[in-house]
Coordinates of C-alpha atoms in Angstrom, one line a residue:
M1 CA 98.4 98.1 74.4
L2 CA 101.8 98.6 75.7
V3 CA 100.7 99.5 79.1
R4 CA 98.4 96.2 79.3
I5 CA 101.6 94.2 78.3
L6 CA 103.8 95.9 80.9
T7 CA 101.2 95.6 83.8
G8 CA 101.0 91.8 82.7
I9 CA 104.9 91.6 82.7
I10 CA 104.8 93.1 86.3
G11 CA 101.8 91.6 87.6
I12 CA 102.4 87.6 86.7
P13 CA 105.6 87.1 88.5
F14 CA 103.6 88.5 91.5
V15 CA 100.6 86.0 91.1
L16 CA 102.8 83.3 90.6
W17 CA 104.7 84.1 93.9
I18 CA 101.4 84.3 95.7
L19 CA 100.1 80.9 94.5
I20 CA 103.3 79.2 95.3
S21 CA 103.6 80.8 98.7
G22 CA 100.5 78.6 99.6
S23 CA 96.9 79.3 101.2
F24 CA 97.8 81.7 104.5
I25 CA 99.7 84.1 101.9
M26 CA 96.5 83.6 99.6
Q27 CA 94.3 84.0 102.6
M28 CA 95.9 87.3 103.7
V29 CA 96.0 88.5 99.9
G30 CA 92.4 87.8 99.8
I31 CA 91.2 90.1 102.4
V32 CA 92.8 92.9 100.6
I33 CA 91.8 91.9 96.9
G34 CA 88.0 91.1 98.1
A35 CA 87.9 94.2 99.9
I36 CA 88.9 96.3 96.9
A37 CA 86.6 94.2 94.7
I38 CA 83.5 94.5 96.6
M39 CA 84.1 98.4 96.9
E40 CA 84.6 98.3 92.9
Y41 CA 81.2 96.4 92.7
F42 CA 79.3 98.8 95.2
K43 CA 80.4 102.0 93.4
A44 CA 79.4 100.4 90.2
V45 CA 75.9 99.3 91.1
S46 CA 75.6 102.6 93.4
S47 CA 74.3 104.6 90.3
I48 CA 71.1 102.3 90.3
Y49 CA 71.2 100.9 93.5
K50 CA 71.8 101.7 97.4
P51 CA 74.3 98.9 98.3
M52 CA 75.1 98.2 102.2
N53 CA 78.4 99.4 101.7
L54 CA 80.0 98.8 105.4
L55 CA 78.0 95.7 105.9
G56 CA 79.2 94.1 102.9
F57 CA 82.6 95.1 103.3
L58 CA 82.4 93.5 106.7
L59 CA 81.3 90.3 105.2
I60 CA 84.0 90.2 102.7
T61 CA 86.9 90.7 104.8
G62 CA 85.3 88.5 107.8
F63 CA 84.9 85.8 105.1
F64 CA 88.9 85.7 104.2
A65 CA 90.0 86.3 107.7
F66 CA 88.1 83.2 109.0
F67 CA 88.3 81.7 105.5
S68 CA 89.1 78.2 107.1
F69 CA 86.0 77.7 109.3
F70 CA 83.7 79.7 106.6
I71 CA 84.7 77.3 103.5
E72 CA 84.0 74.2 105.6
Y73 CA 80.8 75.5 107.0
Y74 CA 79.8 77.7 103.9
Q75 CA 76.4 77.1 104.7
V76 CA 76.8 79.0 107.7
Y77 CA 78.5 81.9 105.7
I78 CA 75.3 82.1 103.4
S79 CA 73.0 81.9 106.3
L80 CA 75.0 85.0 108.0
V81 CA 75.3 86.8 104.9
L82 CA 71.4 86.6 104.3
L83 CA 70.5 87.2 107.8
S84 CA 72.8 90.2 108.3
V85 CA 71.6 91.6 105.4
L86 CA 68.0 91.2 106.0
I87 CA 68.1 92.2 109.5
Y88 CA 70.1 95.5 108.6
G89 CA 67.5 96.3 106.1
V90 CA 64.6 95.9 108.6
L91 CA 66.7 97.9 111.2
T92 CA 67.3 100.6 108.8
Y93 CA 64.0 100.7 107.0
P94 CA 62.9 102.5 104.6
K95 CA 66.7 103.5 103.6
Y96 CA 67.0 100.4 101.6
T97 CA 64.7 98.7 99.0
I98 CA 64.5 95.0 98.3
T99 CA 66.7 95.3 95.3
D100 CA 69.1 97.2 97.4
I101 CA 69.1 94.1 99.3
A102 CA 69.4 91.7 96.6
A103 CA 72.2 93.8 95.0
T104 CA 74.2 93.6 97.9
I105 CA 73.8 89.9 98.8
F106 CA 74.8 89.3 95.2
G107 CA 77.8 90.9 95.6
V108 CA 78.9 89.4 98.6
I109 CA 78.4 85.6 97.4
Y110 CA 79.2 86.5 93.8
I111 CA 82.9 88.0 95.0
G112 CA 83.5 86.1 98.5
L113 CA 82.6 82.6 97.4
L114 CA 83.9 82.5 93.7
F115 CA 87.4 84.3 95.0
G116 CA 87.5 81.9 97.8
L117 CA 87.6 79.1 95.6
I118 CA 90.9 80.0 94.4
I119 CA 92.2 79.2 97.7
C120 CA 90.1 76.0 97.6
I121 CA 91.6 74.8 94.4
R122 CA 95.1 75.5 96.0
N123 CA 94.4 73.4 98.6
L124 CA 93.7 70.3 96.5
T125 CA 96.1 67.4 96.1
N126 CA 98.6 68.8 93.4
G127 CA 97.1 72.3 94.1
L128 CA 99.7 74.4 92.7
F129 CA 99.2 72.6 89.4
W130 CA 95.6 73.1 89.1
V131 CA 95.3 76.7 90.6
I132 CA 98.0 77.7 87.8
L133 CA 96.1 75.6 85.4
L134 CA 93.1 77.9 86.3
F135 CA 95.1 81.1 85.3
V136 CA 96.5 79.4 82.2
C137 CA 93.0 78.8 81.1
T138 CA 91.4 82.0 82.0
W139 CA 94.1 84.4 81.3
G140 CA 95.4 82.7 78.5
S141 CA 92.1 82.5 77.0
D142 CA 91.9 86.2 77.4
T143 CA 95.3 87.0 75.9
C144 CA 94.6 84.8 73.1
A145 CA 90.8 86.0 72.0
Y146 CA 92.4 89.8 72.1
F147 CA 95.2 89.2 69.7
V148 CA 93.2 86.9 67.6
G149 CA 90.3 89.1 67.8
R150 CA 92.4 92.1 66.7
A151 CA 94.2 90.3 64.1
F152 CA 91.0 88.5 62.4
G153 CA 87.9 89.5 64.3
K154 CA 84.8 90.5 62.1
I155 CA 81.7 89.0 63.5
K156 CA 80.7 90.6 66.7
L157 CA 80.1 88.1 70.0
A158 CA 78.2 90.5 72.0
P159 CA 78.0 93.8 70.7
Q160 CA 75.7 95.0 73.3
L161 CA 77.6 93.8 76.1
S162 CA 81.3 94.2 75.0
P163 CA 81.7 95.4 71.5
K164 CA 85.3 94.7 71.0
K165 CA 84.5 91.0 71.3
T166 CA 84.3 88.7 68.2
V167 CA 83.5 85.3 67.5
E168 CA 86.8 85.0 66.0
G169 CA 88.7 85.9 69.1
A170 CA 86.4 83.7 71.2
I171 CA 87.4 80.8 69.0
G172 CA 90.9 81.6 69.2
G173 CA 90.7 82.0 73.0
V174 CA 89.4 78.4 73.2
I175 CA 92.1 77.0 71.0
G176 CA 95.2 79.0 72.5
A177 CA 93.8 78.1 76.1
S178 CA 93.8 74.3 75.1
L179 CA 97.3 74.4 73.8
M180 CA 98.9 76.5 76.6
A181 CA 97.2 73.8 78.8
L182 CA 98.7 70.8 76.7
I183 CA 102.0 72.5 77.1
Y184 CA 101.7 73.3 80.7
C185 CA 100.6 69.5 81.4
F186 CA 103.8 68.2 79.5
I187 CA 106.1 70.7 81.2
M188 CA 104.8 69.9 85.2
N189 CA 104.8 65.9 83.7
S190 CA 108.2 66.3 82.7
I191 CA 109.8 68.0 85.9
G192 CA 107.9 65.2 87.8
Y193 CA 105.7 67.5 89.8
V194 CA 102.7 65.4 88.5
A195 CA 102.2 62.2 86.9
F196 CA 99.4 62.2 84.6
S197 CA 98.4 59.6 82.3
M198 CA 97.8 60.6 78.4
T199 CA 93.8 59.7 79.4
E200 CA 94.1 62.1 82.1
I201 CA 96.0 64.8 80.1
F202 CA 93.2 64.3 77.5
I203 CA 90.7 65.1 79.9
I204 CA 92.7 68.2 81.1
V205 CA 92.9 69.7 77.8
L206 CA 89.2 69.0 77.0
S207 CA 88.4 70.4 80.4
S208 CA 90.7 73.8 79.5
C209 CA 88.8 74.3 76.4
I210 CA 85.5 74.3 78.6
A211 CA 87.2 76.3 81.4
A212 CA 88.0 78.9 78.5
V213 CA 84.4 79.1 77.3
L214 CA 83.2 79.9 81.1
S215 CA 86.0 82.3 81.4
Q216 CA 84.7 84.4 78.5
L217 CA 81.2 84.0 80.0
G218 CA 82.6 85.3 83.3
D219 CA 83.9 88.3 81.2
L220 CA 80.4 89.1 79.9
V221 CA 78.9 88.4 83.1
A222 CA 80.9 91.4 84.7
S223 CA 80.3 93.3 81.4
S224 CA 76.5 93.0 81.7
I225 CA 76.7 94.1 85.2
K226 CA 78.9 97.3 84.2
R227 CA 76.7 98.0 81.2
F228 CA 73.5 97.8 83.4
A229 CA 75.2 100.0 85.7
G230 CA 76.3 102.5 83.1
A231 CA 80.2 101.9 84.1
K232 CA 83.1 101.7 81.6
D233 CA 85.4 99.8 84.2
F234 CA 84.9 98.4 87.8
G235 CA 88.2 100.3 88.7
K236 CA 91.8 101.5 87.5
I237 CA 94.1 99.7 90.0
F238 CA 95.9 97.9 87.2
P239 CA 97.1 100.3 84.4
G240 CA 95.7 99.1 80.9
H241 CA 93.6 96.4 82.6
G242 CA 91.0 98.3 85.0
G243 CA 90.1 97.0 88.5
V244 CA 90.4 94.2 90.4
L245 CA 86.8 92.7 89.0
D246 CA 87.9 93.7 85.4
R247 CA 90.9 91.5 85.7
F248 CA 89.5 88.6 87.5
D249 CA 86.2 88.3 86.2
S250 CA 87.0 85.8 83.7
V251 CA 88.6 83.8 86.5
L252 CA 85.6 83.8 89.0
L253 CA 83.3 82.0 86.8
T254 CA 85.9 79.4 86.2
T255 CA 86.7 78.6 89.7
P256 CA 83.9 76.0 90.2
F257 CA 84.8 74.0 87.3
I258 CA 88.5 73.7 87.7
Y259 CA 87.9 72.8 91.3
L260 CA 85.6 69.8 90.2
I261 CA 87.9 68.7 87.7
G262 CA 90.8 69.1 90.1
Y263 CA 88.8 67.1 92.8
M264 CA 87.6 64.3 90.4
L265 CA 91.0 63.6 89.0
N266 CA 92.8 63.7 92.5

């Protein structure tokens, strides 16, 4: 647990610096993080599938390198992913099966578009508020669920996917994330960065509860991939936390919802 806490203490200020720096720095970091994440995913599923490693790597890094274009014309990117993977599958036939092709496409879309939405959230009006809220909800939920589960957890939440997760921990995660979101809203309001009404704050806090649930589902989605592939963790880049996907799994599934709330309230 000590290693996990120390990694968080070191990592959180670095993440804050990246978020404050703006979309260009986030885009550059996205190239690196996206590349590591897709390699982690391909390594995990390689026990049962034969993913197109090089092509997937190029599609992810290319997405973040030309992010402004691809996120505006995301239909072009999705079409490019589908066409390139399918054509490569034909050219190398019979090296890759249809399930190998599907596993490659899923990894590129899952990692590329959902990680990319973090930058989209940052580009919203008051984007810094919303992108920090994303991490308050997800990592706040993770932290509260972890400690509440250790202290009071008895009922298993999803024993086949994640044996250590409990119902009590999940509830604690939702409550903890909503309280953190409330405190965060009042702090940002008090320093004048945002000027939300009490109604808007209520909507944000309520949304944070939903975001906390989504973050826990995101964790279980990643766990299902690992269990299916027979992997314990996606990687070891973050001591005590695992790989990039282990640390960001709860964030990924929450990004569309936070983007939607931020867009609507703006």
